[in-house]
PDB file of C-alpha atoms in Angstrom:
ATOM      1  CA  MET A 177     -68.398 -81.194  -8.308  1.00 91.00           C
ATOM      2  CA  ILE A 178     -68.475 -82.531 -11.414  1.00 96.00           C
ATOM      3  CA  GLU A 179     -67.275 -85.855 -10.697  1.00 96.00           C
ATOM      4  CA  LEU A 180     -65.059 -87.659 -13.691  1.00 95.00           C
ATOM      5  CA  ASP A 181     -64.425 -91.282 -13.506  1.00 93.00           C
ATOM      6  CA  LEU A 182     -61.156 -91.352 -14.911  1.00 93.00           C
ATOM      7  CA  GLU A 183     -58.230 -93.420 -14.824  1.00 91.00           C
ATOM      8  CA  GLN A 184     -55.194 -90.799 -13.481  1.00 92.00           C
ATOM      9  CA  GLY A 185     -52.380 -90.356 -16.007  1.00 88.00           C
ATOM     10  CA  SER A 186     -54.465 -92.351 -19.025  1.00 91.00           C
ATOM     11  CA  LEU A 187     -54.702 -90.355 -22.032  1.00 91.00           C
ATOM     12  CA  GLU A 188     -58.057 -89.056 -22.110  1.00 93.00           C
ATOM     13  CA  TRP A 189     -57.404 -87.783 -18.142  1.00 93.00           C
ATOM     14  CA  HIS A 190     -54.102 -86.046 -19.306  1.00 93.00           C
ATOM     15  CA  ASN A 191     -56.928 -84.391 -21.636  1.00 94.00           C
ATOM     16  CA  GLU A 192     -59.013 -83.013 -19.424  1.00 95.00           C
ATOM     17  CA  ARG A 193     -56.492 -81.637 -17.109  1.00 95.00           C
ATOM     18  CA  ALA A 194     -54.831 -79.145 -20.470  1.00 94.00           C
ATOM     19  CA  GLY A 195     -55.759 -76.116 -19.877  1.00 96.00           C
ATOM     20  CA  ARG A 196     -56.976 -76.147 -16.767  1.00 97.00           C
ATOM     21  CA  VAL A 197     -55.830 -75.205 -13.182  1.00 98.00           C
ATOM     22  CA  THR A 198     -56.009 -78.138 -11.468  1.00 97.00           C
ATOM     23  CA  GLY A 199     -54.845 -78.440  -7.765  1.00 97.00           C
ATOM     24  CA  THR A 200     -51.000 -78.290  -7.969  1.00 95.00           C
ATOM     25  CA  SER A 201     -50.760 -75.031  -9.763  1.00 97.00           C
ATOM     26  CA  LEU A 202     -53.290 -73.133  -8.222  1.00 98.00           C
ATOM     27  CA  GLN A 203     -51.175 -71.021  -5.753  1.00 98.00           C
ATOM     28  CA  SER A 204     -49.695 -69.732  -9.154  1.00 97.00           C
ATOM     29  CA  ALA A 205     -52.725 -68.765 -10.510  1.00 98.00           C
ATOM     30  CA  ILE A 206     -54.201 -66.714  -7.778  1.00 98.00           C
ATOM     31  CA  GLY A 207     -50.213 -65.484  -7.452  1.00 97.00           C
ATOM     32  CA  ALA A 208     -50.000 -66.691  -3.683  1.00 97.00           C
ATOM     33  CA  LYS A 209     -46.768 -65.650  -1.772  1.00 95.00           C
ATOM     34  CA  TYR A 210     -46.095 -66.715   1.172  1.00 94.00           C
ATOM     35  CA  SER A 211     -44.689 -64.652   3.842  1.00 93.00           C
ATOM     36  CA  VAL A 212     -42.459 -67.411   6.992  1.00 90.00           C
ATOM     37  CA  ALA A 213     -40.921 -63.545   8.901  1.00 91.00           C
ATOM     38  CA  LYS A 214     -44.948 -62.656   9.151  1.00 90.00           C
ATOM     39  CA  LYS A 215     -46.425 -65.935   8.508  1.00 88.00           C
ATOM     40  CA  THR A 216     -48.979 -64.911   6.209  1.00 93.00           C
ATOM     41  CA  TRP A 217     -50.601 -65.484   2.482  1.00 95.00           C
ATOM     42  CA  THR A 218     -50.940 -62.280   0.399  1.00 95.00           C
ATOM     43  CA  ILE A 219     -52.319 -62.889  -3.236  1.00 95.00           C
ATOM     44  CA  GLY A 220     -51.624 -61.641  -6.476  1.00 93.00           C
ATOM     45  CA  ASP A 221     -48.311 -61.785  -7.812  1.00 93.00           C
ATOM     46  CA  LYS A 222     -48.636 -61.038 -11.371  1.00 94.00           C
ATOM     47  CA  LYS A 223     -45.947 -62.574 -12.344  1.00 93.00           C
ATOM     48  CA  VAL A 224     -46.196 -65.998 -10.999  1.00 94.00           C
ATOM     49  CA  GLN A 225     -49.550 -65.876 -12.930  1.00 96.00           C
ATOM     50  CA  GLU A 226     -48.682 -64.799 -15.832  1.00 96.00           C
ATOM     51  CA  THR A 227     -46.517 -67.479 -16.386  1.00 95.00           C
ATOM     52  CA  LEU A 228     -48.696 -69.950 -16.154  1.00 97.00           C
ATOM     53  CA  SER A 229     -50.880 -67.826 -18.279  1.00 97.00           C
ATOM     54  CA  TYR A 230     -48.627 -68.726 -20.885  1.00 97.00           C
ATOM     55  CA  SER A 231     -49.199 -72.707 -20.217  1.00 95.00           C
ATOM     56  CA  LEU A 232     -52.852 -72.942 -20.572  1.00 97.00           C
ATOM     57  CA  ILE A 233     -53.514 -70.864 -23.051  1.00 97.00           C
ATOM     58  CA  SER A 234     -51.072 -72.790 -25.122  1.00 96.00           C
ATOM     59  CA  GLU A 235     -52.503 -75.994 -23.647  1.00 95.00           C
ATOM     60  CA  ARG A 236     -55.602 -75.116 -25.480  1.00 95.00           C
ATOM     61  CA  MET A 237     -54.656 -74.222 -28.006  1.00 95.00           C
ATOM     62  CA  THR A 238     -52.287 -77.115 -29.423  1.00 93.00           C
ATOM     63  CA  GLU A 239     -52.709 -81.238 -29.144  1.00 86.00           C
ATOM     64  CA  VAL A 240     -51.959 -82.401 -26.413  1.00 84.00           C
ATOM     65  CA  GLN A 241     -48.290 -83.391 -24.959  1.00 79.00           C
ATOM     66  CA  ILE A 242     -47.852 -85.181 -21.960  1.00 78.00           C
ATOM     67  CA  VAL A 243     -44.689 -84.461 -20.381  1.00 73.00           C
ATOM     68  CA  GLU A 244     -44.482 -87.779 -17.443  1.00 69.00           C
ATOM     69  CA  LEU A 245     -41.973 -86.989 -14.735  1.00 64.00           C
ATOM     70  CA  ASN A 246     -40.116 -90.400 -13.297  1.00 68.00           C
ATOM     71  CA  THR A 247     -37.596 -89.517 -11.094  1.00 76.00           C
ATOM     72  CA  ALA A 248     -36.844 -91.811  -8.079  1.00 77.00           C
ATOM     73  CA  ALA A 249     -39.209 -90.003  -5.870  1.00 77.00           C
ATOM     74  CA  VAL A 250     -41.698 -89.169  -7.900  1.00 77.00           C
ATOM     75  CA  GLU A 251     -42.021 -93.228  -8.615  1.00 84.00           C
ATOM     76  CA  ARG A 252     -41.798 -93.963  -4.468  1.00 83.00           C
ATOM     77  CA  GLY A 253     -44.514 -91.327  -4.643  1.00 79.00           C
ATOM     78  CA  ARG A 254     -46.749 -93.126  -7.281  1.00 84.00           C
ATOM     79  CA  GLU A 255     -45.790 -96.104  -5.212  1.00 89.00           C
ATOM     80  CA  LEU A 256     -47.036 -95.392  -1.411  1.00 92.00           C
ATOM     81  CA  GLU A 257     -49.375 -93.232  -2.839  1.00 95.00           C
ATOM     82  CA  PRO A 258     -51.679 -96.334  -1.519  1.00 95.00           C
ATOM     83  CA  PHE A 259     -50.299 -96.843   1.729  1.00 96.00           C
ATOM     84  CA  ALA A 260     -49.998 -93.374   2.892  1.00 96.00           C
ATOM     85  CA  ILE A 261     -54.702 -93.876   1.749  1.00 97.00           C
ATOM     86  CA  LYS A 262     -54.876 -97.252   4.333  1.00 97.00           C
ATOM     87  CA  ALA A 263     -51.915 -95.606   6.584  1.00 97.00           C
ATOM     88  CA  VAL A 264     -54.612 -92.524   6.978  1.00 97.00           C
ATOM     89  CA  SER A 265     -58.287 -95.183   7.230  1.00 97.00           C
ATOM     90  CA  ASP A 266     -56.413 -97.228   9.491  1.00 96.00           C
ATOM     91  CA  LEU A 267     -55.501 -93.942  12.410  1.00 95.00           C
ATOM     92  CA  LYS A 268     -59.201 -92.552  11.094  1.00 95.00           C
ATOM     93  CA  LYS A 269     -61.350 -94.672  10.635  1.00 95.00           C
ATOM     94  CA  ILE A 270     -62.161 -93.262   7.429  1.00 94.00           C
ATOM     95  CA  ASN A 271     -64.166 -95.227   3.792  1.00 94.00           C
ATOM     96  CA  PHE A 272     -61.882 -93.550   1.850  1.00 96.00           C
ATOM     97  CA  GLN A 273     -62.394 -93.725  -1.956  1.00 95.00           C
ATOM     98  CA  GLU A 274     -60.735 -93.481  -5.029  1.00 93.00           C
ATOM     99  CA  CYS A 275     -62.012 -90.559  -7.507  1.00 94.00           C
ATOM    100  CA  GLY A 276     -60.723 -89.766 -11.127  1.00 94.00           C
ATOM    101  CA  MET A 277     -60.947 -86.144 -10.873  1.00 97.00           C
ATOM    102  CA  LEU A 278     -62.969 -83.271  -9.892  1.00 98.00           C
ATOM    103  CA  ILE A 279     -64.051 -80.605 -11.746  1.00 98.00           C
ATOM    104  CA  SER A 280     -65.856 -76.945 -10.423  1.00 97.00           C
ATOM    105  CA  GLU A 281     -69.471 -76.257 -11.514  1.00 96.00           C
ATOM    106  CA  GLU A 282     -69.219 -72.859 -10.926  1.00 96.00           C
ATOM    107  CA  MET A 283     -66.093 -72.293 -12.291  1.00 97.00           C
ATOM    108  CA  GLN A 284     -65.177 -74.665 -14.834  1.00 96.00           C
ATOM    109  CA  GLU A 285     -61.937 -74.189 -16.078  1.00 97.00           C
ATOM    110  CA  PHE A 286     -60.568 -75.352 -12.261  1.00 98.00           C
ATOM    111  CA  GLY A 287     -60.115 -78.951 -10.937  1.00 97.00           C
ATOM    112  CA  PHE A 288     -57.694 -81.061  -8.895  1.00 96.00           C
ATOM    113  CA  SER A 289     -57.444 -85.141  -9.032  1.00 96.00           C
ATOM    114  CA  PRO A 290     -57.723 -86.417  -4.929  1.00 97.00           C
ATOM    115  CA  ASP A 291     -55.739 -88.896  -4.144  1.00 96.00           C
ATOM    116  CA  ALA A 292     -58.945 -90.200  -1.771  1.00 97.00           C
ATOM    117  CA  VAL A 293     -62.067 -88.456  -1.407  1.00 98.00           C
ATOM    118  CA  PHE A 294     -64.950 -89.064   1.026  1.00 98.00           C
ATOM    119  CA  LYS A 295     -69.051 -89.438   0.672  1.00 97.00           C
ATOM    120  CA  ASP A 296     -71.199 -88.546   3.244  1.00 96.00           C
ATOM    121  CA  LEU A 297     -74.362 -90.729   3.259  1.00 94.00           C
ATOM    122  CA  LYS A 298     -76.147 -88.657  -0.471  1.00 96.00           C
ATOM    123  CA  ASP A 299     -72.950 -90.463  -1.415  1.00 96.00           C
ATOM    124  CA  VAL A 300     -71.308 -85.909  -1.600  1.00 97.00           C
ATOM    125  CA  ILE A 301     -67.933 -85.145  -1.656  1.00 98.00           C
ATOM    126  CA  VAL A 302     -67.901 -83.947   2.194  1.00 98.00           C
ATOM    127  CA  GLY A 303     -64.071 -84.256   2.537  1.00 98.00           C
ATOM    128  CA  GLY A 304     -61.016 -86.127   0.867  1.00 98.00           C
ATOM    129  CA  LEU A 305     -56.844 -86.647   1.796  1.00 98.00           C
ATOM    130  CA  GLU A 306     -53.783 -85.225   0.060  1.00 97.00           C
ATOM    131  CA  THR A 307     -51.316 -87.303   0.261  1.00 97.00           C
ATOM    132  CA  LYS A 308     -47.044 -86.827   0.062  1.00 97.00           C
ATOM    133  CA  CYS A 309     -43.934 -89.245   0.808  1.00 96.00           C
ATOM    134  CA  PRO A 310     -41.582 -86.835   0.326  1.00 95.00           C
ATOM    135  CA  SER A 311     -37.589 -87.354   1.773  1.00 95.00           C
ATOM    136  CA  SER A 312     -36.908 -89.051   5.091  1.00 96.00           C
ATOM    137  CA  LYS A 313     -35.836 -84.982   6.260  1.00 97.00           C
ATOM    138  CA  LYS A 314     -38.569 -83.470   4.205  1.00 97.00           C
ATOM    139  CA  HIS A 315     -40.609 -85.995   6.788  1.00 97.00           C
ATOM    140  CA  ILE A 316     -39.246 -84.946   9.819  1.00 98.00           C
ATOM    141  CA  GLU A 317     -39.774 -81.011   9.425  1.00 98.00           C
ATOM    142  CA  TYR A 318     -43.499 -81.896   9.115  1.00 98.00           C
ATOM    143  CA  LEU A 319     -43.970 -83.897  12.332  1.00 98.00           C
ATOM    144  CA  ILE A 320     -41.655 -81.278  13.867  1.00 98.00           C
ATOM    145  CA  LYS A 321     -43.659 -78.832  11.869  1.00 97.00           C
ATOM    146  CA  GLY A 322     -47.202 -79.931  13.014  1.00 97.00           C
ATOM    147  CA  VAL A 323     -49.593 -77.647   9.855  1.00 97.00           C
ATOM    148  CA  VAL A 324     -49.623 -78.451   6.066  1.00 97.00           C
ATOM    149  CA  PRO A 325     -46.742 -77.361   3.946  1.00 97.00           C
ATOM    150  CA  SER A 326     -46.270 -74.000   3.433  1.00 96.00           C
ATOM    151  CA  GLU A 327     -45.814 -75.883  -0.732  1.00 96.00           C
ATOM    152  CA  TYR A 328     -49.155 -77.729  -0.302  1.00 97.00           C
ATOM    153  CA  TYR A 329     -50.863 -75.279   1.270  1.00 98.00           C
ATOM    154  CA  TRP A 330     -53.262 -73.959  -1.395  1.00 98.00           C
ATOM    155  CA  GLN A 331     -53.188 -77.262  -2.671  1.00 98.00           C
ATOM    156  CA  VAL A 332     -55.214 -79.112   0.120  1.00 98.00           C
ATOM    157  CA  LEU A 333     -57.137 -75.588   0.244  1.00 98.00           C
ATOM    158  CA  SER A 334     -58.155 -76.291  -3.318  1.00 98.00           C
ATOM    159  CA  PRO A 335     -61.122 -78.508  -2.886  1.00 98.00           C
ATOM    160  CA  PHE A 336     -63.142 -76.100  -0.769  1.00 98.00           C
ATOM    161  CA  LEU A 337     -62.837 -73.115  -3.641  1.00 98.00           C
ATOM    162  CA  CYS A 338     -64.148 -75.825  -6.380  1.00 97.00           C
ATOM    163  CA  SER A 339     -67.730 -76.936  -3.970  1.00 97.00           C
ATOM    164  CA  GLU A 340     -68.901 -75.745  -0.765  1.00 96.00           C
ATOM    165  CA  ASP A 341     -70.577 -78.548  -0.176  1.00 97.00           C
ATOM    166  CA  VAL A 342     -66.773 -79.653   1.053  1.00 98.00           C
ATOM    167  CA  LEU A 343     -66.275 -79.765   5.195  1.00 98.00           C
ATOM    168  CA  TRP A 344     -62.922 -81.139   5.551  1.00 98.00           C
ATOM    169  CA  TRP A 345     -59.998 -82.275   3.558  1.00 98.00           C
ATOM    170  CA  ASP A 346     -56.492 -84.500   5.523  1.00 98.00           C
ATOM    171  CA  PHE A 347     -53.623 -83.819   4.578  1.00 98.00           C
ATOM    172  CA  ALA A 348     -50.889 -86.813   5.338  1.00 98.00           C
ATOM    173  CA  SER A 349     -46.685 -87.368   4.939  1.00 98.00           C
ATOM    174  CA  TYR A 350     -46.443 -90.822   4.973  1.00 97.00           C
ATOM    175  CA  ASP A 351     -42.124 -92.499   4.918  1.00 97.00           C
ATOM    176  CA  ASP A 352     -42.470 -95.832   5.270  1.00 95.00           C
ATOM    177  CA  ARG A 353     -38.230 -95.824   6.197  1.00 96.00           C
ATOM    178  CA  ASN A 354     -39.292 -94.024   9.228  1.00 97.00           C
ATOM    179  CA  TYR A 355     -40.337 -97.239  11.626  1.00 96.00           C
ATOM    180  CA  GLU A 356     -41.061 -94.885  15.150  1.00 97.00           C
ATOM    181  CA  CYS A 357     -42.993 -91.946  13.265  1.00 97.00           C
ATOM    182  CA  PRO A 358     -44.376 -93.559   9.596  1.00 97.00           C
ATOM    183  CA  LEU A 359     -46.606 -90.788   9.510  1.00 98.00           C
ATOM    184  CA  PHE A 360     -47.614 -88.083  10.091  1.00 98.00           C
ATOM    185  CA  TYR A 361     -51.163 -86.003   9.360  1.00 97.00           C
ATOM    186  CA  ILE A 362     -53.344 -83.084  10.010  1.00 98.00           C
ATOM    187  CA  ARG A 363     -57.063 -82.294   8.974  1.00 98.00           C
ATOM    188  CA  VAL A 364     -57.667 -79.065   7.515  1.00 98.00           C
ATOM    189  CA  ASN A 365     -61.397 -78.003   8.428  1.00 98.00           C
ATOM    190  CA  ARG A 366     -63.497 -75.608   6.068  1.00 98.00           C
ATOM    191  CA  SER A 367     -64.025 -73.277   9.078  1.00 96.00           C
ATOM    192  CA  ASP A 368     -60.407 -72.632   9.621  1.00 95.00           C
ATOM    193  CA  VAL A 369     -59.702 -71.150   6.530  1.00 97.00           C
ATOM    194  CA  GLU A 370     -63.062 -69.900   4.930  1.00 96.00           C
ATOM    195  CA  GLU A 371     -61.045 -65.882   4.954  1.00 94.00           C
ATOM    196  CA  HIS A 372     -58.635 -68.248   2.060  1.00 97.00           C
ATOM    197  CA  ILE A 373     -61.301 -69.398   1.244  1.00 97.00           C
ATOM    198  CA  GLU A 374     -62.853 -66.685   0.004  1.00 96.00           C
ATOM    199  CA  LYS A 375     -59.673 -64.707  -1.314  1.00 96.00           C
ATOM    200  CA  GLY A 376     -58.389 -67.733  -3.542  1.00 97.00           C
ATOM    201  CA  LYS A 377     -62.031 -67.725  -5.334  1.00 97.00           C
ATOM    202  CA  LEU A 378     -62.282 -64.371  -6.181  1.00 97.00           C
ATOM    203  CA  ALA A 379     -58.578 -64.076  -7.340  1.00 97.00           C
ATOM    204  CA  LEU A 380     -59.190 -67.368  -9.097  1.00 98.00           C
ATOM    205  CA  LYS A 381     -62.572 -66.227 -11.219  1.00 98.00           C
ATOM    206  CA  ASP A 382     -60.065 -62.962 -11.757  1.00 97.00           C
ATOM    207  CA  TYR A 383     -57.583 -64.585 -13.132  1.00 98.00           C
ATOM    208  CA  LEU A 384     -59.048 -67.403 -14.893  1.00 98.00           C
ATOM    209  CA  LYS A 385     -61.350 -64.564 -16.815  1.00 97.00           C
ATOM    210  CA  ALA A 386     -57.997 -62.787 -18.381  1.00 97.00           C
ATOM    211  CA  VAL A 387     -56.670 -66.449 -18.867  1.00 97.00           C
ATOM    212  CA  ARG A 388     -60.095 -66.971 -21.362  1.00 97.00           C
ATOM    213  CA  GLU A 389     -60.068 -63.752 -23.253  1.00 97.00           C
ATOM    214  CA  THR A 390     -56.107 -63.991 -23.474  1.00 96.00           C
ATOM    215  CA  HIS A 391     -56.795 -66.388 -24.960  1.00 96.00           C
ATOM    216  CA  GLU A 392     -59.902 -65.110 -27.057  1.00 95.00           C
ATOM    217  CA  ASN A 393     -58.252 -61.930 -28.129  1.00 95.00           C
ATOM    218  CA  LEU A 394     -55.268 -64.603 -29.609  1.00 94.00           C
ATOM    219  CA  VAL A 395     -58.575 -66.629 -31.707  1.00 90.00           C
ATOM    220  CA  PHE A 396     -61.171 -63.641 -32.681  1.00 83.00           C
TER     221      PHE A 396
END
């Protein structure tokens, strides 16, 4: 992976994100849909892929337009993120580090901005953390179900698609208003999701190629 030393939210960070598939848009890029009844994922929904393509190509052809969501929920999430990371660090005795952005060497039109990363003794990123600070109701839902929420599943799998060095990634939900169970934590190991990683990577490569060709056809 290519590690970029950027401040998340800065102009430079927005410039690097523009036109790239990111962790938050990966599910749309591969057209992944989850069936609650069958508890399975299908890949290749053309409609959501097409909609994302319009955004990516427009970002590649125009100057960066920064649109910040500043709702109360978003602001709360930003404020609590360091506390969520510390809660997991204390629980699992993991020394997480900050990171601006990670770009796939194999697919450089794909990258993501992790909440925190973990490096081995060779300074290689082998793990990391995705945190959410949802409503109290959602937090309880996550605690009861005990799995990575489907709405964040592919975001958590992004690091695995980005680099084969990544062995695990943690998901955490944090609610400081819950005085009994403020933290929900679960680890995703590469070996447990290998099938989805391979299918997702193939679908992403095809999608990025299609976006690239559509962009080139417009320009040339």
